[in-house]
Structures are given as C-alpha cells and as structure tokens.
Amino acid sequence: MERYTKWIFLGFLFVAACQSKVDENTLKAIQVKVKRDAVLDSIYSSFDYRPIWLVSDGLTDKGEQFVEALEDVEYDGLQKTDYFNEDMHGLLAKIQEGGKPEDIARLEILMSNKFLKLSKDLHMGKVDPSQFSETWKIDRKESAASLEVLLKEIGLGKTGSVEDVLEELRPKNTLYGQLRDRLKLVLQTQQENPENIEAIVYEGKLEVGDSDAVITQVRERLASLGYEEVSSEEPSRYDEKLEDIVKCFQARHGLMDDGVMGQDFWHAINLNNQDLTVKLKVNMERLRWLPDFSKEDGPKVLVNIPNFYMDYVEGKDTVFTTRAVVGKEYHQTPVFTAKMSYLVFSPNWTLPQGILWNEVIPAIKKDENYLKDHDMMVVDLDGNEVDNRKIKWGKLRQEDTFPYYIRQRPSDENALGRVKFMFPNPYSIYIHDSPAKALYDRDQRTFSHGCIRIEKPADFAAKLLASEKDWGTDSIAAAMGRDEEKQVNLKQTPAVWILYLTAWNGKGGFQVREDIYDNDIKLAKLMGEPVSRYYF
C-alpha cells in the first residue's frame, strides 16, 4: 500500500512539473524550503508547491511582471533594490544558464518574501509609525486585504497582472497620487539634468529696486524650479516682474507673500531637488500610514500643523479657513484624530500642571499680585474658591502635593480667549480663541503649549452652529461676552484630523512647508534617505 501511495505521489509531481515547466527535483526543493516557513507553506500548499515566479530556465510571466513592476516603485518613494537585490540578480543569471533546483527554490522563496514586503510597504508604509515619533498618535491603518491571500491568488492564477495587484494596494487618497506624480516629474528632471547647484548665500533683505549680484542667482534658481523665467536688461536688479515670481514662490512655501527676500526666503530657495525628493518620499510614507480621511462621511476639521491653518470641510468643499497657531518645538502639537462634540463660550481656563509649576507658581513667588493682575483664582478640588493669601507660596516645591487648581476667569485676557472647541482626547488638546492676535501675522506660528489657536473663532462657531436657529451672529457674540461659561453640544460632530504634511498639491499649485518639528528629517533617517544641511 505504501509503495502504491508513493507512485501516486510521484506521478502527481510529474504532472505538476510538466505544468510548471520545472522538474521533480525542483518541486521537491521548493517544498523542502517552503516547509520551513509556516506562512509560505500555507500559501504554496494550496497550489501543490508549484513555483509562482520561476521556471527551469528563468522567470514565468508573473515573475517578469514582478520585476517590471519594480521599475515604478521609485515613484512611490521606495527603492527597487529592497525587493530585488544584486544577490537575487545573480541567482537569476545562474538559473537562466541552467541553474540547480536549489537555486530555483531559493530565488522562488526570496521573490515571494520580497513580494509580501513590497505589498506591505506600499499599502501600509515602510516604517512603523509607533516607533517613529512620540507625537504621532494615529494608529497605522489596517490592511484592506490579506497580503498572504493576494500571493496565494497570484499562485492560483486568480488575479490580473502583478502591476494590477500592486496598484490596488497603493493608497487611494488623492494627495498620494498627486505626490507620486510630482516625485516622478522631479526624478525624471534629475535624470535629464543632473544638478550641481550651490546654495545661495546672502545676509540681509532685498526688496524691489535693490541691486545685487545674488539677484541674478535668484532668477536662475527660480527658473530651474519651474517658475516663469523673467528676462531683464539688468538681471542683478530686483524689478517688479521678478517680485511677482518671488511672491508666488513665497505663497507656495507658506511664507508671507510680501516680495521681500529675507531669511525665510533664503532658507526656502535652497531646497534642492535631492531634498525635495526626500520631502515627497516622507510625506507619501505618512499617507501610507493613514486611512483615507478625505473619503470619510460628514464634515471634517483639518489642521495641518506645518501649514498653520485650520480648514473646515463639507463634502469635497473647504467652506471655512482660518490662520492657526500650533505648539512650540518643545511643546509639539500631536498628530491624532477625534470627534468634536461641543464648544464652550466664555470659558474658564484651568491651568495644566506643567504651566502651573514651570511658569505660574514661579511668577507668583516673584509678584504677590500676579493672580489678581491676571484675573486668576485658586479653587479646591471641588471647584470652591480658596483664599490664596493663606497659601505659603514661597515654600512650595514641585514634588510637594498641591491640593488646588488655579483657574483664570472668563475675560478678553483669558488665555483661551472667548470660546474653545472640544474634541475629547487623551492629550488635552483642543482648538480655542486667543488674546494674542498679533501672532497670526507671523510666517511661522509655533507659540502654543500644544493646543491650536485660531484667528477667527466666532466665524468658526457660526459654521458649526449654522443649522441651529438659536445661534446667529448676535447670540454668538453675546455668548462670547459672558462672565460665566456656556457649553453648547453639537448635533453634528465633525471628525477632527490633526496632521503633519510638508508637501501637497493645493489650489495655488504645489505646496511645500518647513519641517518645523524635524519630523521629515527623523523619518528620512529611518527610511535610509539622506538630507542636506539646507533641508527646509
């Protein structure tokens, strides 16, 4: 009986080998190697260990499709050598010259593992965001499909081309496709015109009417970046035609578009094509981590931290935009998502422990009138006001127990301004008004302790409450002028997405922003991408 079973098995191997154009020894070698990997064994056993990628003298159609598809992954910011390296090319050359069964089996397993790696990297990202930054708080998206099942279906011949499979794995977010197209353009430009551009060095500012040799360099650099070339009989003179191009450049880099070539302008214009490719790659990687927030139903509040703006989106339309202030470099605003559920007019401000001990208590020790001057009071844990004169402020130390809160009353000088917008989260982050209005005129608006301040809070409140008949312009103004808090629950709860993107396609063209928290640089290092000292 055992002998009979053996002959059946060998006969089956012979048939399978004929179908696969590989011999029995190769099938045995593949089976032996695959058995060492439980995941691959579960895949290959479903089609009797026939190879997916190879035949006895080279690549199958699927194998050729896989190798050809790797030519395009550089436009996804990935390196094709990560998925088919020199050793694999060497093995393939040996096979094409009449390789051993063990060589075929080895390359077959390598290619399957590399396909799984590429599928994961393309669909979910190369870097695990949880290991990237303490301020990235959005969980990596879950795979929409089992990558192992995809490989099995390729082996069973149930899919289209390998390129079709990989295309389905790419993020469907419109932003991703736009960045991919931009990266393709930049890489092709680099191949056609390898750059060797020196940084433009200039100390000080230049305005219309000024003359300097560096202005000629600016003209040439802007033209090389794709901006309209402006000829002039005096190329070293800053004229009005050049000013228009400079303003366009400033707007696309998030700078004040005043035409003044100052420190921020010199910093931005030295972003070379190599650094730009890195900027595109790291932003595409972030989009691979994220679910497609653009397709989420209902209204959305979008805050892109490096852009210093907040947008309110209904459907595909941005119906409201306002300038924003975000966290300082040492009080970074985290990346996360939550649901906005209510707002509070004329809010109190209960000081966080960090601000309490690092800023306010030291100020009280220096000035006994500090609390009075800032309209603050001390309350116990039940919210009852306490006579602050009975507290021995001079003897307080941070390691001591302080059984009170310090609270700032509603007023025009309240740190939260006259309204706050709440989306409960573990990070105590919310959007709010602010009395520091002058900060919105700055190019770089990193001044908060992590929360997001907005320039037009009353207008934003009106948008959120537009469907409620009791909340018109006058009633909102009255609520913002109260001496006591008033909470208003929202009937429609928009999703709040706080993001960190430094490159995207916008209405004004391709946009680039400064890497204010050095998150691009940190991610580039994890991805093995070099950046220059002029990285913007």
Coordinates of C-alpha atoms in Angstrom, one line a residue:
M1 CA 0.0 0.0 0.0
E2 CA 2.8 2.4 0.9
R3 CA 4.5 1.6 -2.4
Y4 CA 1.3 2.3 -4.3
T5 CA 0.8 5.7 -2.5
K6 CA 4.4 6.6 -3.3
W7 CA 3.9 6.0 -7.0
I8 CA 0.7 8.1 -6.9
F9 CA 2.6 11.0 -5.3
L10 CA 5.5 10.8 -7.8
G11 CA 3.0 10.7 -10.6
F12 CA 1.3 13.8 -9.3
L13 CA 4.7 15.6 -9.0
F14 CA 5.5 14.6 -12.6
V15 CA 2.2 16.1 -13.8
A16 CA 2.8 19.3 -11.7
A17 CA 6.3 19.6 -13.0
C18 CA 5.1 19.4 -16.6
Q19 CA 2.5 22.1 -15.9
S20 CA 5.1 24.3 -14.3
K21 CA 8.0 23.6 -16.7
V22 CA 10.1 22.5 -13.7
D23 CA 11.4 19.1 -12.9
E24 CA 10.5 16.9 -10.0
N25 CA 13.7 17.7 -8.1
T26 CA 12.9 21.5 -8.3
L27 CA 9.4 20.9 -6.9
K28 CA 10.9 18.8 -4.1
A29 CA 13.4 21.6 -3.4
I30 CA 10.7 24.2 -3.2
Q31 CA 8.6 22.1 -0.9
V32 CA 11.5 21.5 1.5
K33 CA 12.4 25.2 1.7
V34 CA 8.7 26.3 2.0
K35 CA 8.1 23.9 4.8
R36 CA 10.4 26.0 7.0
D37 CA 8.1 28.9 6.8
A38 CA 4.5 28.3 8.1
V39 CA 3.1 31.3 6.2
L40 CA 4.6 30.4 2.9
D41 CA 3.7 26.7 3.4
S42 CA 0.1 27.6 3.9
I43 CA 0.2 29.5 0.6
Y44 CA 2.2 27.1 -1.6
S45 CA 0.4 24.0 -0.4
S46 CA -2.8 25.4 -1.9
F47 CA -1.3 25.0 -5.4
D48 CA 0.9 22.0 -4.7
Y49 CA 4.2 23.8 -4.3
R50 CA 4.3 24.9 -7.9
P51 CA 6.5 28.0 -8.4
I52 CA 4.9 31.3 -9.0
W53 CA 7.8 33.3 -10.3
L54 CA 10.2 30.8 -12.0
V55 CA 10.5 28.0 -14.4
S56 CA 13.6 25.9 -15.1
D57 CA 15.3 28.4 -17.3
G58 CA 14.2 31.8 -15.9
L59 CA 11.1 33.9 -15.0
T60 CA 7.5 33.0 -15.5
D61 CA 5.1 35.6 -16.9
K62 CA 4.3 36.6 -13.3
G63 CA 8.0 36.7 -12.4
E64 CA 8.6 39.1 -15.4
Q65 CA 5.7 41.2 -14.3
F66 CA 7.0 41.5 -10.8
V67 CA 10.5 42.6 -11.9
E68 CA 9.0 45.1 -14.4
A69 CA 6.7 46.5 -11.7
L70 CA 9.7 47.2 -9.6
E71 CA 10.8 49.9 -12.1
D72 CA 7.9 52.0 -11.0
V73 CA 8.2 51.7 -7.2
E74 CA 10.8 54.5 -7.1
Y75 CA 7.8 56.9 -7.8
D76 CA 6.3 55.6 -4.6
G77 CA 9.5 56.7 -2.8
L78 CA 10.7 53.1 -2.4
Q79 CA 14.0 51.5 -3.6
K80 CA 13.6 48.7 -6.0
T81 CA 16.8 47.1 -4.7
D82 CA 15.0 46.5 -1.4
Y83 CA 12.8 44.0 -3.4
F84 CA 15.2 42.5 -5.9
N85 CA 18.9 42.9 -4.9
E86 CA 22.2 42.0 -6.5
D87 CA 22.2 38.5 -5.0
M88 CA 18.8 37.8 -6.5
H89 CA 20.0 39.1 -9.9
G90 CA 23.0 36.7 -9.6
L91 CA 20.7 33.8 -8.8
L92 CA 18.5 34.6 -11.7
A93 CA 21.5 34.7 -14.1
K94 CA 22.6 31.2 -12.8
I95 CA 19.1 29.9 -13.4
Q96 CA 19.0 31.3 -16.9
E97 CA 22.2 29.5 -17.6
G98 CA 20.8 26.2 -16.3
G99 CA 20.7 26.6 -12.5
K100 CA 20.3 23.9 -9.9
P101 CA 16.9 23.0 -8.3
E102 CA 18.2 24.5 -5.1
D103 CA 18.9 27.8 -6.8
I104 CA 15.4 27.9 -8.3
A105 CA 13.8 27.1 -4.9
R106 CA 15.9 29.7 -3.1
L107 CA 15.1 32.5 -5.6
E108 CA 11.4 31.5 -5.6
I109 CA 11.2 31.9 -1.9
L110 CA 13.1 35.1 -1.9
M111 CA 10.8 36.6 -4.5
S112 CA 7.7 35.6 -2.6
N113 CA 9.0 37.2 0.6
K114 CA 10.0 40.3 -1.3
F115 CA 6.5 40.5 -2.9
L116 CA 5.0 40.4 0.6
K117 CA 7.4 43.0 1.8
L118 CA 6.7 45.3 -1.1
S119 CA 2.9 44.8 -0.7
K120 CA 3.2 45.8 3.0
D121 CA 5.5 48.8 2.3
L122 CA 3.3 50.0 -0.5
H123 CA 0.0 49.5 1.3
M124 CA 0.8 50.3 5.0
G125 CA 4.2 52.0 4.9
K126 CA 7.8 51.0 5.3
V127 CA 8.3 52.4 8.8
D128 CA 6.1 51.6 11.8
P129 CA 4.7 55.0 12.9
S130 CA 4.6 53.9 16.6
Q131 CA 8.4 53.7 16.5
F132 CA 8.8 56.9 14.7
S133 CA 7.6 59.7 17.0
E134 CA 6.0 60.2 20.4
T135 CA 3.7 62.8 18.9
W136 CA 2.3 60.6 16.1
K137 CA -0.9 59.3 17.8
I138 CA -2.9 57.8 14.9
D139 CA -2.8 54.1 14.7
R140 CA -1.4 52.6 11.5
K141 CA -4.3 51.7 9.2
E142 CA -5.3 48.1 9.0
S143 CA -4.7 46.3 5.7
A144 CA -7.8 46.2 3.5
A145 CA -6.8 42.8 2.2
S146 CA -4.7 39.9 3.4
L147 CA -1.4 40.2 1.6
E148 CA -0.8 36.5 2.0
V149 CA -4.2 35.8 0.4
L150 CA -3.1 38.0 -2.5
L151 CA 0.1 36.0 -3.0
K152 CA -2.0 32.8 -2.9
E153 CA -4.4 34.1 -5.5
I154 CA -1.5 35.0 -7.8
G155 CA -0.2 31.5 -7.4
L156 CA -3.6 30.1 -8.3
G157 CA -3.9 32.4 -11.3
K158 CA -6.9 34.2 -9.9
T159 CA -5.6 37.8 -10.3
G160 CA -4.7 40.1 -13.1
S161 CA -1.1 41.2 -13.6
V162 CA 1.2 41.8 -10.7
E163 CA 1.2 45.5 -11.5
D164 CA -2.6 45.5 -11.2
V165 CA -2.4 43.9 -7.8
L166 CA 0.2 46.4 -6.6
E167 CA -1.8 49.3 -8.0
E168 CA -4.8 48.2 -5.8
L169 CA -2.5 48.3 -2.8
R170 CA -1.5 51.9 -3.3
P171 CA -3.3 54.5 -1.1
K172 CA -6.4 55.8 -2.8
N173 CA -6.0 59.2 -1.2
T174 CA -5.9 61.8 -3.9
L175 CA -3.0 63.5 -2.1
Y176 CA -0.9 60.4 -2.6
G177 CA -1.5 60.2 -6.3
Q178 CA -0.6 63.9 -6.7
L179 CA 2.7 63.5 -4.7
R180 CA 3.5 60.4 -6.7
D181 CA 3.1 62.3 -10.0
R182 CA 5.3 65.1 -8.6
L183 CA 8.0 62.7 -7.5
K184 CA 8.0 61.1 -10.9
L185 CA 8.4 64.5 -12.5
V186 CA 11.3 65.5 -10.2
L187 CA 13.1 62.2 -10.6
Q188 CA 12.8 62.4 -14.4
T189 CA 14.1 66.0 -14.3
Q190 CA 17.1 64.9 -12.3
Q191 CA 17.9 62.2 -14.8
E192 CA 17.7 64.7 -17.7
N193 CA 19.6 67.5 -15.9
P194 CA 21.7 66.2 -13.0
E195 CA 22.0 69.2 -10.8
N196 CA 25.1 70.6 -9.1
I197 CA 23.6 73.7 -7.7
E198 CA 25.4 75.6 -5.0
A199 CA 23.5 77.2 -2.1
I200 CA 22.6 80.9 -2.5
V201 CA 24.2 82.7 0.4
Y202 CA 23.1 86.2 1.4
E203 CA 22.8 88.0 4.7
G204 CA 20.0 90.5 5.0
K205 CA 17.0 91.5 2.9
L206 CA 16.4 92.6 -0.6
E207 CA 13.3 94.5 -1.9
V208 CA 12.1 95.9 -5.2
G209 CA 14.6 98.5 -6.5
D210 CA 17.7 96.9 -4.8
S211 CA 20.6 95.7 -6.9
D212 CA 23.0 92.8 -6.1
A213 CA 24.8 90.1 -8.0
V214 CA 22.8 87.5 -5.9
I215 CA 19.6 88.6 -7.7
T216 CA 20.9 87.0 -10.9
Q217 CA 21.3 83.7 -9.0
V218 CA 17.7 84.1 -7.7
R219 CA 16.4 84.5 -11.3
E220 CA 18.3 81.4 -12.4
R221 CA 17.2 79.3 -9.4
L222 CA 13.5 80.2 -9.8
A223 CA 13.6 79.3 -13.5
S224 CA 15.3 75.9 -12.7
L225 CA 12.4 75.3 -10.2
G226 CA 9.9 75.7 -13.0
Y227 CA 8.8 79.3 -12.3
E228 CA 8.3 81.7 -15.2
E229 CA 11.7 82.9 -16.5
V230 CA 11.8 86.7 -16.3
S231 CA 14.4 88.3 -18.5
S232 CA 15.8 91.7 -17.7
E233 CA 18.3 94.2 -19.2
E234 CA 19.6 94.5 -15.6
P235 CA 19.5 90.9 -14.2
S236 CA 21.1 92.0 -11.0
R237 CA 18.3 94.5 -10.2
Y238 CA 15.2 93.4 -8.3
D239 CA 12.3 94.6 -10.5
E240 CA 8.5 94.3 -10.3
K241 CA 8.3 91.4 -12.7
L242 CA 10.7 89.3 -10.6
E243 CA 8.7 90.4 -7.5
D244 CA 5.6 88.7 -8.8
I245 CA 7.5 85.4 -9.2
V246 CA 9.0 85.8 -5.7
K247 CA 5.6 86.3 -4.2
C248 CA 4.3 83.2 -6.0
F249 CA 7.3 81.2 -4.6
Q250 CA 6.6 82.6 -1.1
A251 CA 2.9 81.7 -1.2
R252 CA 3.8 78.1 -2.3
H253 CA 6.2 77.8 0.6
G254 CA 3.9 79.2 3.3
L255 CA 5.8 82.4 3.7
M256 CA 4.4 85.9 3.9
D257 CA 4.0 86.8 0.2
D258 CA 5.3 90.4 0.5
G259 CA 8.0 90.1 -2.1
V260 CA 10.8 90.8 0.5
M261 CA 13.7 88.3 0.1
G262 CA 14.6 87.8 3.7
Q263 CA 15.9 85.0 5.9
D264 CA 13.0 82.7 5.4
F265 CA 13.2 83.2 1.6
W266 CA 16.9 82.3 1.5
H267 CA 16.2 79.2 3.6
A268 CA 13.3 78.0 1.3
I269 CA 15.0 78.7 -2.0
N270 CA 18.0 76.5 -1.1
L271 CA 15.7 73.4 -1.1
N272 CA 17.4 71.5 -3.9
N273 CA 15.9 68.6 -5.9
Q274 CA 17.5 65.9 -3.8
D275 CA 16.0 67.4 -0.7
L276 CA 12.7 67.8 -2.5
T277 CA 12.6 64.2 -3.4
V278 CA 13.1 63.3 0.3
K279 CA 10.3 65.7 1.3
L280 CA 8.0 64.0 -1.2
K281 CA 9.0 60.5 -0.1
V282 CA 8.4 61.1 3.6
N283 CA 5.0 62.6 3.0
M284 CA 4.0 59.7 0.8
E285 CA 5.1 57.4 3.7
R286 CA 2.8 59.3 6.1
L287 CA -0.1 58.9 3.7
R288 CA 0.5 55.2 3.6
W289 CA 0.1 55.0 7.3
L290 CA -3.2 56.9 7.3
P291 CA -6.7 55.8 6.3
D292 CA -8.2 57.8 3.5
F293 CA -9.6 60.7 5.7
S294 CA -10.7 62.6 2.5
K295 CA -13.5 60.0 1.9
E296 CA -14.8 59.9 5.5
D297 CA -18.5 60.9 5.6
G298 CA -19.6 64.0 7.4
P299 CA -17.9 67.4 7.9
K300 CA -14.2 67.4 8.9
V301 CA -11.9 69.8 10.7
L302 CA -8.4 69.6 9.2
V303 CA -5.3 71.1 10.9
N304 CA -2.1 70.6 9.0
I305 CA 0.5 71.6 11.7
P306 CA 3.3 72.9 9.4
N307 CA 0.8 74.9 7.3
F308 CA -0.5 76.9 10.3
Y309 CA -4.1 76.8 9.0
M310 CA -7.3 75.2 10.1
D311 CA -9.9 74.1 7.4
Y312 CA -13.5 73.1 7.8
V313 CA -14.6 70.8 5.0
E314 CA -18.0 69.7 4.0
G315 CA -18.1 67.0 1.3
K316 CA -15.3 67.9 -1.1
D317 CA -15.5 71.7 -0.4
T318 CA -13.5 73.7 2.0
V319 CA -16.1 76.1 3.4
F320 CA -14.0 77.9 6.0
T321 CA -10.3 78.6 6.5
T322 CA -8.5 80.4 9.3
R323 CA -4.9 81.0 10.3
A324 CA -3.7 78.9 13.3
V325 CA -1.1 78.9 16.0
V326 CA 0.3 75.4 16.9
G327 CA 2.7 74.0 19.6
K328 CA 6.3 75.2 20.1
E329 CA 9.1 72.8 19.2
Y330 CA 9.3 71.7 22.8
H331 CA 5.5 71.6 23.2
Q332 CA 4.7 69.9 19.9
T333 CA 1.1 69.5 18.8
P334 CA 0.5 65.7 18.4
V335 CA -0.9 64.1 15.3
F336 CA -4.2 62.4 16.1
T337 CA -7.9 62.2 15.2
A338 CA -11.0 62.7 17.4
K339 CA -14.7 63.8 17.2
M340 CA -15.6 67.4 18.0
S341 CA -18.6 67.1 20.3
Y342 CA -19.2 70.5 22.0
L343 CA -17.9 74.1 22.4
V344 CA -17.7 76.3 25.4
F345 CA -18.3 80.1 25.2
S346 CA -16.6 82.4 27.7
P347 CA -14.5 79.5 29.1
N348 CA -12.6 79.4 32.3
W349 CA -9.0 78.2 32.0
T350 CA -7.8 75.6 34.5
L351 CA -4.0 75.7 34.3
P352 CA -2.3 72.4 33.3
Q353 CA 0.3 71.1 35.8
G354 CA 3.2 71.9 33.5
I355 CA 2.3 75.5 33.1
L356 CA 1.3 75.8 36.8
W357 CA 4.7 74.6 38.1
N358 CA 7.0 75.9 35.3
E359 CA 5.5 79.3 34.8
V360 CA 2.8 80.5 37.1
I361 CA 3.9 79.4 40.6
P362 CA 7.4 80.9 40.0
A363 CA 5.7 84.1 38.8
I364 CA 3.5 84.2 42.0
K365 CA 6.7 83.8 44.1
K366 CA 8.1 86.9 42.5
D367 CA 4.9 89.0 42.4
E368 CA 2.2 88.6 45.0
N369 CA -0.3 90.4 42.8
Y370 CA 0.2 88.1 39.8
L371 CA -3.1 86.2 40.4
K372 CA -5.1 89.4 40.7
D373 CA -3.4 91.0 37.7
H374 CA -4.2 88.0 35.5
D375 CA -7.8 87.5 36.8
M376 CA -6.9 84.2 38.3
M377 CA -8.2 82.4 41.4
V378 CA -7.3 79.4 43.4
V379 CA -10.0 76.7 43.8
D380 CA -10.1 73.4 45.7
L381 CA -10.7 70.0 44.0
D382 CA -14.5 70.6 44.3
G383 CA -14.2 74.0 42.5
N384 CA -14.7 76.2 45.5
E385 CA -12.6 79.4 45.6
V386 CA -9.8 79.4 48.2
D387 CA -8.2 82.5 49.8
N388 CA -4.8 82.5 48.0
R389 CA -3.2 84.7 50.8
K390 CA -3.3 81.7 53.1
I391 CA -1.1 79.6 50.8
K392 CA 2.6 79.7 51.6
W393 CA 3.8 80.1 48.0
G394 CA 7.4 80.6 48.9
K395 CA 7.7 77.2 50.4
L396 CA 6.0 75.3 47.6
R397 CA 8.1 72.7 45.7
Q398 CA 7.0 70.7 42.6
E399 CA 7.5 67.4 44.5
D400 CA 5.0 68.6 47.1
T401 CA 1.3 67.9 47.0
F402 CA -0.6 71.0 45.8
P403 CA -4.3 70.2 46.6
Y404 CA -5.7 73.1 44.5
Y405 CA -6.2 74.3 40.9
I406 CA -5.5 77.7 39.6
R407 CA -8.3 79.0 37.3
Q408 CA -8.5 82.0 35.1
R409 CA -11.9 83.6 34.9
P410 CA -13.6 84.4 31.5
S411 CA -12.4 87.7 30.1
D412 CA -10.8 89.2 27.0
E413 CA -7.4 88.4 28.5
N414 CA -8.2 84.8 29.2
A415 CA -5.6 82.5 27.6
L416 CA -8.3 80.6 25.8
G417 CA -10.0 83.7 24.5
R418 CA -13.7 83.7 24.3
V419 CA -14.5 80.2 23.0
K420 CA -13.0 76.8 22.9
F421 CA -13.9 73.9 20.7
M422 CA -13.7 70.5 22.3
F423 CA -12.9 67.1 20.9
P424 CA -12.2 64.9 23.9
N425 CA -8.8 63.1 23.6
P426 CA -6.1 61.7 26.0
Y427 CA -3.7 64.6 25.1
S428 CA -5.7 67.5 26.5
I429 CA -5.6 69.2 23.1
Y430 CA -8.4 71.5 21.8
I431 CA -8.9 74.4 19.5
H432 CA -9.5 77.9 21.0
D433 CA -9.5 81.6 20.7
S434 CA -6.6 83.7 21.9
P435 CA -6.0 87.3 23.1
A436 CA -2.6 87.2 21.3
K437 CA -3.9 88.4 17.9
A438 CA -0.6 89.7 16.6
L439 CA 0.9 86.2 16.4
Y440 CA -1.3 85.4 13.4
D441 CA 0.7 87.8 11.3
R442 CA 3.9 85.7 11.7
D443 CA 5.1 83.3 9.0
Q444 CA 5.9 80.6 11.5
R445 CA 3.3 80.3 14.1
T446 CA 4.7 77.9 16.7
F447 CA 3.8 79.6 20.0
S448 CA 1.3 77.4 22.0
H449 CA 1.8 74.7 24.6
G450 CA 0.3 72.2 22.1
C451 CA -3.3 73.4 21.7
I452 CA -4.4 75.0 18.4
R453 CA -5.4 78.7 18.5
I454 CA -7.4 80.1 15.6
E455 CA -7.7 83.7 14.3
K456 CA -11.5 83.6 13.5
P457 CA -13.2 81.7 16.3
A458 CA -16.5 83.4 16.1
D459 CA -16.8 82.7 12.4
F460 CA -15.9 79.0 13.0
A461 CA -18.6 78.8 15.8
A462 CA -21.1 80.2 13.3
K463 CA -20.2 77.5 10.8
L464 CA -20.6 74.8 13.4
L465 CA -24.0 76.2 14.6
A466 CA -25.3 77.2 11.2
S467 CA -28.2 74.7 11.3
E468 CA -29.3 75.8 14.7
K469 CA -31.9 78.7 14.6
D470 CA -31.0 80.0 18.1
W471 CA -27.4 80.6 17.2
G472 CA -27.0 83.6 14.9
T473 CA -24.2 86.2 14.8
D474 CA -25.7 88.3 17.7
S475 CA -26.3 85.3 20.0
I476 CA -22.8 84.0 19.4
A477 CA -21.3 87.5 20.2
A478 CA -23.4 87.6 23.4
A479 CA -22.3 84.2 24.5
M480 CA -18.7 85.2 23.9
G481 CA -19.1 88.2 26.2
R482 CA -20.5 86.4 29.2
D483 CA -18.9 86.3 32.7
E484 CA -19.7 82.6 33.0
E485 CA -19.1 79.5 30.9
K486 CA -21.8 78.3 28.5
Q487 CA -21.5 74.9 26.9
V488 CA -23.2 74.1 23.6
N489 CA -23.3 70.4 22.5
L490 CA -23.1 69.9 18.7
K491 CA -25.8 67.9 16.9
Q492 CA -23.4 67.1 14.1
T493 CA -20.0 66.1 15.4
P494 CA -17.2 66.7 12.8
A495 CA -14.1 64.5 12.7
V496 CA -11.0 66.4 13.6
W497 CA -7.8 65.4 11.8
I498 CA -4.6 66.9 13.1
L499 CA -1.9 66.1 10.5
Y500 CA 1.7 66.7 9.7
L501 CA 2.3 67.2 6.0
T502 CA 5.0 69.3 4.5
A503 CA 4.2 68.8 0.8
W504 CA 0.9 68.6 -1.1
N505 CA -0.9 69.8 -4.2
G506 CA -3.2 72.8 -3.4
K507 CA -5.3 75.3 -5.2
G508 CA -2.3 77.6 -5.6
G509 CA -0.2 74.8 -7.1
F510 CA 2.4 72.5 -5.5
Q511 CA 2.9 73.5 -1.8
V512 CA 6.0 73.0 0.4
R513 CA 6.2 73.8 4.1
E514 CA 9.1 73.9 6.5
D515 CA 9.8 70.9 8.6
I516 CA 9.1 72.7 11.9
Y517 CA 9.4 69.7 14.2
D518 CA 12.2 68.0 12.2
N519 CA 9.8 65.1 11.7
D520 CA 10.8 64.9 8.0
I521 CA 14.4 64.5 8.9
K522 CA 13.7 61.8 11.5
L523 CA 11.6 59.8 9.1
A524 CA 14.1 60.2 6.3
K525 CA 16.8 58.7 8.5
L526 CA 14.6 55.7 9.3
M527 CA 13.9 55.3 5.5
G528 CA 17.6 55.5 4.7
E529 CA 17.2 58.8 2.8
P530 CA 20.0 61.5 3.1
V531 CA 19.1 65.1 3.6
S532 CA 21.4 68.2 3.3
R533 CA 22.0 70.9 5.9
Y534 CA 19.8 73.2 3.8
Y535 CA 16.7 70.9 4.2
F536 CA 13.7 73.1 4.5

